[in-house]
Amino acid sequence: MTASLYCDQNGEARYFIIVAEDVAERKRSERKHNETIQLLKGIIDHMNMLVVTTDRQFNILEVNSSFAAVFGGSLEDYAGRNFFNKFPGAEDRAIFENALEKGGGYSYYGKSMPAAPNPWNTAHLWDFSLIPITNEGGTVTEVVLTLMDMTDRMRELKN
């Protein structure tokens, strides 16, 4: 509720305008929105697929628990860190930058990359997808990277 006092030229109060707004619907909508976000975060966090979200500068916004389990550390250890400081690679950086510029997704199947912690220092085969997230104006605001370790599956197919 807001109230405004209007005065005449002599500064004497002449009238009030009071505006009452029912915010119940807005609060219900916000609550539903927050519940949906929590549901989606819960689903993503419990997927076997590794998920990492970055901003336009490739600073990590979020990772799911599967990502943290494979590459070590906790979810909080990744927030704010630059993806390419943690996982350097000129080829991968070019792919990310292309997704930002063109706004298109990218998928690669069976890409050889290490996994850490990896005591045998062996390469793993990954299926990965890069998904740019755009705002209403079509500008890419975030990039979502999903990874699935396909090493065992590829070995099974070869045998």
Short mmCIF file of N, CA and C in Angstrom, two decimals:
data_model
loop_
_atom_site.label_atom_id
_atom_site.label_comp_id
_atom_site.label_asym_id
_atom_site.label_seq_id
_atom_site.Cartn_x
_atom_site.Cartn_y
_atom_site.Cartn_z
N MET A 1 0.85 -1.16 0.00
CA MET A 1 0.00 0.00 0.00
C MET A 1 0.90 1.22 0.00
N THR A 2 0.52 2.19 -0.81
CA THR A 2 1.25 3.46 -0.83
C THR A 2 0.24 4.59 -0.65
N ALA A 3 0.71 5.66 -0.02
CA ALA A 3 -0.14 6.83 0.19
C ALA A 3 0.65 8.06 -0.24
N SER A 4 -0.03 8.97 -0.93
CA SER A 4 0.60 10.21 -1.38
C SER A 4 -0.27 11.38 -0.94
N LEU A 5 0.37 12.39 -0.38
CA LEU A 5 -0.31 13.60 0.06
C LEU A 5 -0.09 14.67 -1.00
N TYR A 6 -1.18 15.30 -1.43
CA TYR A 6 -1.08 16.38 -2.41
C TYR A 6 -1.48 17.68 -1.74
N CYS A 7 -0.62 18.69 -1.96
CA CYS A 7 -0.84 20.00 -1.32
C CYS A 7 -1.12 21.05 -2.39
N ASP A 8 -1.75 22.15 -1.94
CA ASP A 8 -1.98 23.25 -2.87
C ASP A 8 -0.73 24.13 -2.95
N GLN A 9 -0.87 25.29 -3.64
CA GLN A 9 0.29 26.17 -3.83
C GLN A 9 0.79 26.76 -2.53
N ASN A 10 -0.05 26.81 -1.52
CA ASN A 10 0.34 27.36 -0.22
C ASN A 10 0.92 26.29 0.69
N GLY A 11 0.99 25.06 0.21
CA GLY A 11 1.55 23.98 1.01
C GLY A 11 0.55 23.32 1.94
N GLU A 12 -0.72 23.66 1.78
CA GLU A 12 -1.74 23.05 2.63
C GLU A 12 -2.22 21.75 2.01
N ALA A 13 -2.41 20.77 2.87
CA ALA A 13 -2.86 19.45 2.41
C ALA A 13 -4.25 19.58 1.80
N ARG A 14 -4.43 19.01 0.63
CA ARG A 14 -5.71 19.05 -0.05
C ARG A 14 -6.35 17.68 -0.14
N TYR A 15 -5.53 16.66 -0.48
CA TYR A 15 -6.10 15.32 -0.58
C TYR A 15 -4.99 14.27 -0.54
N PHE A 16 -5.41 13.05 -0.25
CA PHE A 16 -4.53 11.88 -0.25
C PHE A 16 -4.95 10.96 -1.39
N ILE A 17 -3.97 10.28 -1.93
CA ILE A 17 -4.27 9.17 -2.84
C ILE A 17 -3.64 7.93 -2.20
N ILE A 18 -4.48 6.95 -2.00
CA ILE A 18 -4.01 5.69 -1.41
C ILE A 18 -4.21 4.59 -2.43
N VAL A 19 -3.14 3.85 -2.67
CA VAL A 19 -3.19 2.75 -3.63
C VAL A 19 -2.92 1.46 -2.87
N ALA A 20 -3.89 0.56 -2.95
CA ALA A 20 -3.73 -0.75 -2.33
C ALA A 20 -3.54 -1.78 -3.43
N GLU A 21 -2.56 -2.66 -3.24
CA GLU A 21 -2.25 -3.67 -4.24
C GLU A 21 -2.29 -5.04 -3.58
N ASP A 22 -2.99 -5.95 -4.19
CA ASP A 22 -3.04 -7.33 -3.69
C ASP A 22 -1.82 -8.05 -4.26
N VAL A 23 -0.90 -8.42 -3.38
CA VAL A 23 0.33 -9.08 -3.83
C VAL A 23 0.25 -10.59 -3.67
N ALA A 24 -0.90 -11.09 -3.28
CA ALA A 24 -1.03 -12.53 -3.04
C ALA A 24 -0.74 -13.34 -4.30
N GLU A 25 -1.27 -12.89 -5.44
CA GLU A 25 -1.04 -13.64 -6.69
C GLU A 25 0.43 -13.62 -7.08
N ARG A 26 1.08 -12.46 -6.93
CA ARG A 26 2.50 -12.37 -7.24
C ARG A 26 3.31 -13.28 -6.33
N LYS A 27 2.97 -13.30 -5.04
CA LYS A 27 3.68 -14.17 -4.09
C LYS A 27 3.46 -15.64 -4.42
N ARG A 28 2.24 -16.01 -4.80
CA ARG A 28 1.98 -17.40 -5.21
C ARG A 28 2.81 -17.77 -6.43
N SER A 29 2.87 -16.86 -7.39
CA SER A 29 3.64 -17.09 -8.60
C SER A 29 5.13 -17.23 -8.29
N GLU A 30 5.65 -16.36 -7.43
CA GLU A 30 7.06 -16.44 -7.04
C GLU A 30 7.35 -17.75 -6.31
N ARG A 31 6.45 -18.15 -5.42
CA ARG A 31 6.63 -19.41 -4.68
C ARG A 31 6.64 -20.59 -5.64
N LYS A 32 5.72 -20.61 -6.61
CA LYS A 32 5.66 -21.68 -7.59
C LYS A 32 6.94 -21.70 -8.44
N HIS A 33 7.40 -20.53 -8.83
CA HIS A 33 8.64 -20.41 -9.60
C HIS A 33 9.82 -20.98 -8.81
N ASN A 34 9.94 -20.60 -7.55
CA ASN A 34 11.03 -21.10 -6.70
C ASN A 34 10.94 -22.60 -6.50
N GLU A 35 9.73 -23.13 -6.34
CA GLU A 35 9.56 -24.58 -6.19
C GLU A 35 10.00 -25.30 -7.46
N THR A 36 9.67 -24.74 -8.62
CA THR A 36 10.08 -25.34 -9.89
C THR A 36 11.59 -25.34 -10.03
N ILE A 37 12.23 -24.23 -9.67
CA ILE A 37 13.69 -24.15 -9.73
C ILE A 37 14.31 -25.20 -8.82
N GLN A 38 13.79 -25.34 -7.60
CA GLN A 38 14.34 -26.34 -6.67
C GLN A 38 14.14 -27.76 -7.19
N LEU A 39 13.00 -28.03 -7.80
CA LEU A 39 12.75 -29.35 -8.38
C LEU A 39 13.76 -29.64 -9.49
N LEU A 40 13.95 -28.69 -10.40
CA LEU A 40 14.89 -28.89 -11.50
C LEU A 40 16.32 -29.05 -10.99
N LYS A 41 16.72 -28.25 -10.00
CA LYS A 41 18.05 -28.41 -9.42
C LYS A 41 18.22 -29.78 -8.79
N GLY A 42 17.18 -30.26 -8.12
CA GLY A 42 17.23 -31.60 -7.53
C GLY A 42 17.39 -32.68 -8.57
N ILE A 43 16.66 -32.56 -9.66
CA ILE A 43 16.76 -33.55 -10.74
C ILE A 43 18.15 -33.52 -11.35
N ILE A 44 18.64 -32.33 -11.68
CA ILE A 44 19.96 -32.21 -12.31
C ILE A 44 21.06 -32.70 -11.38
N ASP A 45 20.92 -32.40 -10.10
CA ASP A 45 21.95 -32.79 -9.14
C ASP A 45 22.05 -34.31 -8.98
N HIS A 46 20.99 -35.02 -9.27
CA HIS A 46 20.99 -36.47 -9.07
C HIS A 46 21.09 -37.26 -10.37
N MET A 47 21.45 -36.58 -11.45
CA MET A 47 21.65 -37.26 -12.73
C MET A 47 23.04 -37.89 -12.76
N ASN A 48 23.19 -38.96 -13.54
CA ASN A 48 24.51 -39.53 -13.76
C ASN A 48 25.33 -38.67 -14.70
N MET A 49 24.66 -37.87 -15.50
CA MET A 49 25.34 -36.98 -16.43
C MET A 49 25.98 -35.84 -15.63
N LEU A 50 27.17 -35.44 -16.04
CA LEU A 50 27.86 -34.33 -15.41
C LEU A 50 27.36 -33.03 -16.03
N VAL A 51 27.08 -32.04 -15.18
CA VAL A 51 26.53 -30.77 -15.66
C VAL A 51 27.31 -29.63 -15.02
N VAL A 52 27.74 -28.68 -15.86
CA VAL A 52 28.38 -27.46 -15.38
C VAL A 52 27.79 -26.28 -16.16
N THR A 53 27.49 -25.21 -15.45
CA THR A 53 26.95 -23.99 -16.05
C THR A 53 27.95 -22.86 -15.85
N THR A 54 28.21 -22.10 -16.94
CA THR A 54 29.12 -20.96 -16.84
C THR A 54 28.41 -19.70 -17.32
N ASP A 55 28.99 -18.56 -16.94
CA ASP A 55 28.50 -17.29 -17.48
C ASP A 55 29.21 -17.02 -18.81
N ARG A 56 29.05 -15.83 -19.35
CA ARG A 56 29.64 -15.49 -20.65
C ARG A 56 31.17 -15.45 -20.62
N GLN A 57 31.74 -15.24 -19.46
CA GLN A 57 33.20 -15.22 -19.33
C GLN A 57 33.75 -16.59 -18.93
N PHE A 58 32.86 -17.59 -18.94
CA PHE A 58 33.19 -18.98 -18.60
C PHE A 58 33.54 -19.17 -17.13
N ASN A 59 33.03 -18.27 -16.29
CA ASN A 59 33.14 -18.47 -14.84
C ASN A 59 32.05 -19.45 -14.44
N ILE A 60 32.43 -20.43 -13.65
CA ILE A 60 31.49 -21.48 -13.29
C ILE A 60 30.44 -20.94 -12.33
N LEU A 61 29.19 -21.14 -12.68
CA LEU A 61 28.07 -20.74 -11.84
C LEU A 61 27.63 -21.90 -10.95
N GLU A 62 27.50 -23.07 -11.56
CA GLU A 62 27.06 -24.26 -10.82
C GLU A 62 27.61 -25.51 -11.47
N VAL A 63 27.82 -26.53 -10.64
CA VAL A 63 28.08 -27.88 -11.13
C VAL A 63 27.16 -28.81 -10.35
N ASN A 64 26.83 -29.95 -10.95
CA ASN A 64 26.03 -30.91 -10.18
C ASN A 64 26.97 -31.83 -9.41
N SER A 65 26.40 -32.63 -8.52
CA SER A 65 27.21 -33.48 -7.65
C SER A 65 27.98 -34.52 -8.44
N SER A 66 27.45 -34.98 -9.57
CA SER A 66 28.17 -35.94 -10.41
C SER A 66 29.46 -35.33 -10.95
N PHE A 67 29.39 -34.08 -11.37
CA PHE A 67 30.58 -33.39 -11.87
C PHE A 67 31.63 -33.29 -10.78
N ALA A 68 31.21 -32.85 -9.58
CA ALA A 68 32.14 -32.71 -8.46
C ALA A 68 32.73 -34.06 -8.07
N ALA A 69 31.95 -35.12 -8.13
CA ALA A 69 32.45 -36.45 -7.76
C ALA A 69 33.52 -36.93 -8.74
N VAL A 70 33.34 -36.68 -10.02
CA VAL A 70 34.30 -37.15 -11.02
C VAL A 70 35.57 -36.30 -11.01
N PHE A 71 35.43 -34.99 -10.92
CA PHE A 71 36.60 -34.12 -11.03
C PHE A 71 37.13 -33.66 -9.68
N GLY A 72 36.53 -34.12 -8.59
CA GLY A 72 37.03 -33.81 -7.27
C GLY A 72 36.49 -32.50 -6.73
N GLY A 73 36.54 -32.37 -5.43
CA GLY A 73 36.10 -31.15 -4.78
C GLY A 73 34.61 -31.17 -4.48
N SER A 74 34.16 -30.08 -3.90
CA SER A 74 32.75 -29.94 -3.57
C SER A 74 32.11 -28.99 -4.57
N LEU A 75 30.80 -28.91 -4.51
CA LEU A 75 30.08 -28.01 -5.41
C LEU A 75 30.57 -26.57 -5.24
N GLU A 76 30.82 -26.18 -4.00
CA GLU A 76 31.23 -24.81 -3.69
C GLU A 76 32.63 -24.51 -4.21
N ASP A 77 33.48 -25.55 -4.35
CA ASP A 77 34.85 -25.33 -4.83
C ASP A 77 34.89 -24.80 -6.25
N TYR A 78 33.84 -25.00 -7.01
CA TYR A 78 33.83 -24.62 -8.42
C TYR A 78 33.22 -23.24 -8.66
N ALA A 79 32.30 -22.83 -7.84
CA ALA A 79 31.57 -21.57 -8.07
C ALA A 79 32.54 -20.40 -8.17
N GLY A 80 32.41 -19.64 -9.26
CA GLY A 80 33.22 -18.45 -9.46
C GLY A 80 34.56 -18.69 -10.13
N ARG A 81 34.99 -19.93 -10.21
CA ARG A 81 36.27 -20.23 -10.86
C ARG A 81 36.09 -20.26 -12.38
N ASN A 82 37.10 -19.83 -13.09
CA ASN A 82 37.02 -19.86 -14.54
C ASN A 82 37.21 -21.29 -15.03
N PHE A 83 36.30 -21.73 -15.88
CA PHE A 83 36.32 -23.11 -16.37
C PHE A 83 37.66 -23.45 -17.02
N PHE A 84 38.22 -22.52 -17.80
CA PHE A 84 39.44 -22.82 -18.54
C PHE A 84 40.70 -22.67 -17.71
N ASN A 85 40.61 -22.07 -16.53
CA ASN A 85 41.74 -22.12 -15.59
C ASN A 85 41.79 -23.50 -14.95
N LYS A 86 40.63 -24.07 -14.73
CA LYS A 86 40.55 -25.40 -14.12
C LYS A 86 40.76 -26.50 -15.16
N PHE A 87 40.22 -26.32 -16.35
CA PHE A 87 40.30 -27.31 -17.42
C PHE A 87 40.80 -26.64 -18.70
N PRO A 88 42.12 -26.38 -18.79
CA PRO A 88 42.63 -25.68 -19.97
C PRO A 88 42.52 -26.53 -21.23
N GLY A 89 42.30 -25.86 -22.33
CA GLY A 89 42.24 -26.54 -23.62
C GLY A 89 41.82 -25.56 -24.70
N ALA A 90 42.74 -25.28 -25.63
CA ALA A 90 42.47 -24.30 -26.69
C ALA A 90 41.32 -24.74 -27.58
N GLU A 91 41.26 -26.02 -27.91
CA GLU A 91 40.19 -26.52 -28.78
C GLU A 91 38.83 -26.36 -28.11
N ASP A 92 38.75 -26.74 -26.83
CA ASP A 92 37.49 -26.62 -26.11
C ASP A 92 37.08 -25.16 -25.94
N ARG A 93 38.05 -24.30 -25.65
CA ARG A 93 37.75 -22.88 -25.49
C ARG A 93 37.18 -22.30 -26.79
N ALA A 94 37.75 -22.70 -27.92
CA ALA A 94 37.24 -22.23 -29.22
C ALA A 94 35.80 -22.68 -29.43
N ILE A 95 35.48 -23.89 -29.00
CA ILE A 95 34.10 -24.40 -29.13
C ILE A 95 33.16 -23.57 -28.26
N PHE A 96 33.56 -23.27 -27.02
CA PHE A 96 32.74 -22.45 -26.12
C PHE A 96 32.54 -21.06 -26.72
N GLU A 97 33.62 -20.45 -27.20
CA GLU A 97 33.53 -19.10 -27.76
C GLU A 97 32.63 -19.07 -28.99
N ASN A 98 32.70 -20.10 -29.81
CA ASN A 98 31.84 -20.20 -30.98
C ASN A 98 30.36 -20.28 -30.56
N ALA A 99 30.09 -21.03 -29.50
CA ALA A 99 28.71 -21.12 -29.00
C ALA A 99 28.21 -19.76 -28.53
N LEU A 100 29.10 -18.97 -27.91
CA LEU A 100 28.72 -17.62 -27.48
C LEU A 100 28.42 -16.73 -28.68
N GLU A 101 29.29 -16.75 -29.65
CA GLU A 101 29.15 -15.87 -30.81
C GLU A 101 27.94 -16.22 -31.66
N LYS A 102 27.75 -17.50 -31.92
CA LYS A 102 26.69 -17.92 -32.84
C LYS A 102 25.41 -18.34 -32.14
N GLY A 103 25.48 -18.60 -30.84
CA GLY A 103 24.29 -18.99 -30.10
C GLY A 103 23.80 -20.39 -30.40
N GLY A 104 24.62 -21.18 -31.06
CA GLY A 104 24.21 -22.54 -31.40
C GLY A 104 24.84 -23.56 -30.47
N GLY A 105 24.18 -24.69 -30.32
CA GLY A 105 24.71 -25.77 -29.50
C GLY A 105 25.78 -26.54 -30.23
N TYR A 106 26.43 -27.41 -29.49
CA TYR A 106 27.51 -28.22 -30.05
C TYR A 106 27.50 -29.56 -29.31
N SER A 107 27.64 -30.64 -30.05
CA SER A 107 27.72 -31.97 -29.44
C SER A 107 28.90 -32.72 -30.05
N TYR A 108 29.54 -33.52 -29.23
CA TYR A 108 30.65 -34.33 -29.68
C TYR A 108 30.54 -35.67 -28.98
N TYR A 109 30.77 -36.73 -29.72
CA TYR A 109 30.61 -38.07 -29.16
C TYR A 109 31.95 -38.79 -29.18
N GLY A 110 32.32 -39.34 -28.04
CA GLY A 110 33.55 -40.10 -27.93
C GLY A 110 34.81 -39.26 -27.91
N LYS A 111 34.74 -38.05 -27.34
CA LYS A 111 35.91 -37.17 -27.25
C LYS A 111 36.84 -37.69 -26.16
N SER A 112 38.11 -37.83 -26.48
CA SER A 112 39.10 -38.33 -25.54
C SER A 112 39.59 -37.18 -24.65
N MET A 113 39.36 -37.31 -23.34
CA MET A 113 39.81 -36.33 -22.37
C MET A 113 40.08 -37.07 -21.08
N PRO A 114 41.01 -36.56 -20.26
CA PRO A 114 41.27 -37.22 -18.99
C PRO A 114 40.14 -36.97 -18.00
N ALA A 115 40.06 -37.83 -17.02
CA ALA A 115 39.15 -37.64 -15.89
C ALA A 115 40.00 -37.56 -14.64
N ALA A 116 39.65 -36.71 -13.73
CA ALA A 116 40.40 -36.60 -12.49
C ALA A 116 39.43 -36.76 -11.34
N PRO A 117 39.78 -37.37 -10.24
CA PRO A 117 41.07 -38.00 -10.02
C PRO A 117 41.20 -39.26 -10.86
N ASN A 118 42.35 -39.40 -11.46
CA ASN A 118 42.58 -40.50 -12.39
C ASN A 118 43.98 -41.06 -12.13
N PRO A 119 44.10 -42.01 -11.21
CA PRO A 119 45.43 -42.50 -10.83
C PRO A 119 46.18 -43.17 -11.97
N TRP A 120 45.48 -43.64 -12.97
CA TRP A 120 46.15 -44.32 -14.09
C TRP A 120 46.48 -43.34 -15.21
N ASN A 121 46.04 -42.10 -15.05
CA ASN A 121 46.29 -41.06 -16.06
C ASN A 121 45.88 -41.52 -17.46
N THR A 122 44.76 -42.20 -17.51
CA THR A 122 44.26 -42.69 -18.80
C THR A 122 43.16 -41.77 -19.30
N ALA A 123 43.04 -41.71 -20.60
CA ALA A 123 42.00 -40.88 -21.20
C ALA A 123 40.66 -41.60 -21.09
N HIS A 124 39.63 -40.82 -20.93
CA HIS A 124 38.27 -41.32 -20.95
C HIS A 124 37.60 -40.82 -22.22
N LEU A 125 36.59 -41.52 -22.66
CA LEU A 125 35.83 -41.09 -23.83
C LEU A 125 34.53 -40.46 -23.34
N TRP A 126 34.30 -39.23 -23.76
CA TRP A 126 33.16 -38.47 -23.28
C TRP A 126 32.24 -38.11 -24.43
N ASP A 127 30.95 -38.21 -24.17
CA ASP A 127 29.95 -37.56 -25.02
C ASP A 127 29.66 -36.24 -24.33
N PHE A 128 29.78 -35.15 -25.06
CA PHE A 128 29.45 -33.88 -24.41
C PHE A 128 28.63 -33.00 -25.32
N SER A 129 27.83 -32.18 -24.67
CA SER A 129 26.99 -31.21 -25.37
C SER A 129 27.18 -29.86 -24.71
N LEU A 130 27.23 -28.85 -25.54
CA LEU A 130 27.33 -27.47 -25.09
C LEU A 130 26.05 -26.78 -25.51
N ILE A 131 25.35 -26.23 -24.54
CA ILE A 131 24.04 -25.65 -24.80
C ILE A 131 24.05 -24.18 -24.36
N PRO A 132 23.99 -23.24 -25.32
CA PRO A 132 23.91 -21.84 -24.93
C PRO A 132 22.50 -21.49 -24.45
N ILE A 133 22.43 -20.72 -23.38
CA ILE A 133 21.16 -20.25 -22.83
C ILE A 133 21.05 -18.77 -23.19
N THR A 134 19.94 -18.40 -23.83
CA THR A 134 19.77 -17.02 -24.28
C THR A 134 18.68 -16.31 -23.50
N ASN A 135 18.78 -14.99 -23.48
CA ASN A 135 17.72 -14.18 -22.87
C ASN A 135 16.65 -13.90 -23.93
N GLU A 136 15.66 -13.11 -23.57
CA GLU A 136 14.56 -12.81 -24.50
C GLU A 136 15.04 -12.11 -25.76
N GLY A 137 16.15 -11.39 -25.67
CA GLY A 137 16.69 -10.68 -26.83
C GLY A 137 17.58 -11.54 -27.71
N GLY A 138 17.78 -12.80 -27.32
CA GLY A 138 18.60 -13.72 -28.11
C GLY A 138 20.08 -13.70 -27.78
N THR A 139 20.47 -12.92 -26.77
CA THR A 139 21.87 -12.87 -26.35
C THR A 139 22.17 -14.05 -25.44
N VAL A 140 23.29 -14.72 -25.69
CA VAL A 140 23.70 -15.83 -24.84
C VAL A 140 24.13 -15.28 -23.49
N THR A 141 23.52 -15.77 -22.42
CA THR A 141 23.84 -15.32 -21.07
C THR A 141 24.60 -16.37 -20.27
N GLU A 142 24.38 -17.63 -20.59
CA GLU A 142 25.03 -18.73 -19.89
C GLU A 142 25.29 -19.85 -20.88
N VAL A 143 26.21 -20.72 -20.50
CA VAL A 143 26.50 -21.91 -21.30
C VAL A 143 26.42 -23.12 -20.38
N VAL A 144 25.68 -24.14 -20.80
CA VAL A 144 25.57 -25.37 -20.03
C VAL A 144 26.35 -26.45 -20.77
N LEU A 145 27.25 -27.09 -20.04
CA LEU A 145 28.03 -28.20 -20.58
C LEU A 145 27.57 -29.48 -19.89
N THR A 146 27.21 -30.48 -20.68
CA THR A 146 26.87 -31.79 -20.12
C THR A 146 27.88 -32.80 -20.63
N LEU A 147 28.28 -33.69 -19.75
CA LEU A 147 29.27 -34.72 -20.08
C LEU A 147 28.77 -36.08 -19.61
N MET A 148 29.00 -37.08 -20.43
CA MET A 148 28.68 -38.46 -20.05
C MET A 148 29.91 -39.30 -20.37
N ASP A 149 30.45 -39.97 -19.35
CA ASP A 149 31.62 -40.84 -19.55
C ASP A 149 31.17 -42.10 -20.27
N MET A 150 31.65 -42.26 -21.49
CA MET A 150 31.26 -43.40 -22.33
C MET A 150 32.37 -44.43 -22.47
N THR A 151 33.43 -44.32 -21.67
CA THR A 151 34.60 -45.19 -21.80
C THR A 151 34.22 -46.65 -21.71
N ASP A 152 33.54 -47.04 -20.64
CA ASP A 152 33.17 -48.45 -20.46
C ASP A 152 32.24 -48.92 -21.57
N ARG A 153 31.30 -48.10 -21.95
CA ARG A 153 30.35 -48.46 -23.00
C ARG A 153 31.07 -48.67 -24.34
N MET A 154 32.01 -47.80 -24.65
CA MET A 154 32.76 -47.93 -25.90
C MET A 154 33.62 -49.19 -25.89
N ARG A 155 34.20 -49.51 -24.73
CA ARG A 155 34.99 -50.75 -24.62
C ARG A 155 34.10 -51.97 -24.84
N GLU A 156 32.90 -51.93 -24.26
CA GLU A 156 31.97 -53.05 -24.44
C GLU A 156 31.61 -53.23 -25.91
N LEU A 157 31.41 -52.14 -26.60
CA LEU A 157 31.04 -52.22 -28.02
C LEU A 157 32.18 -52.77 -28.87
N LYS A 158 33.42 -52.49 -28.47
CA LYS A 158 34.57 -52.99 -29.23
C LYS A 158 34.74 -54.50 -29.05
N ASN A 159 34.32 -55.03 -27.92
CA ASN A 159 34.51 -56.47 -27.64
C ASN A 159 33.40 -57.29 -28.18
#
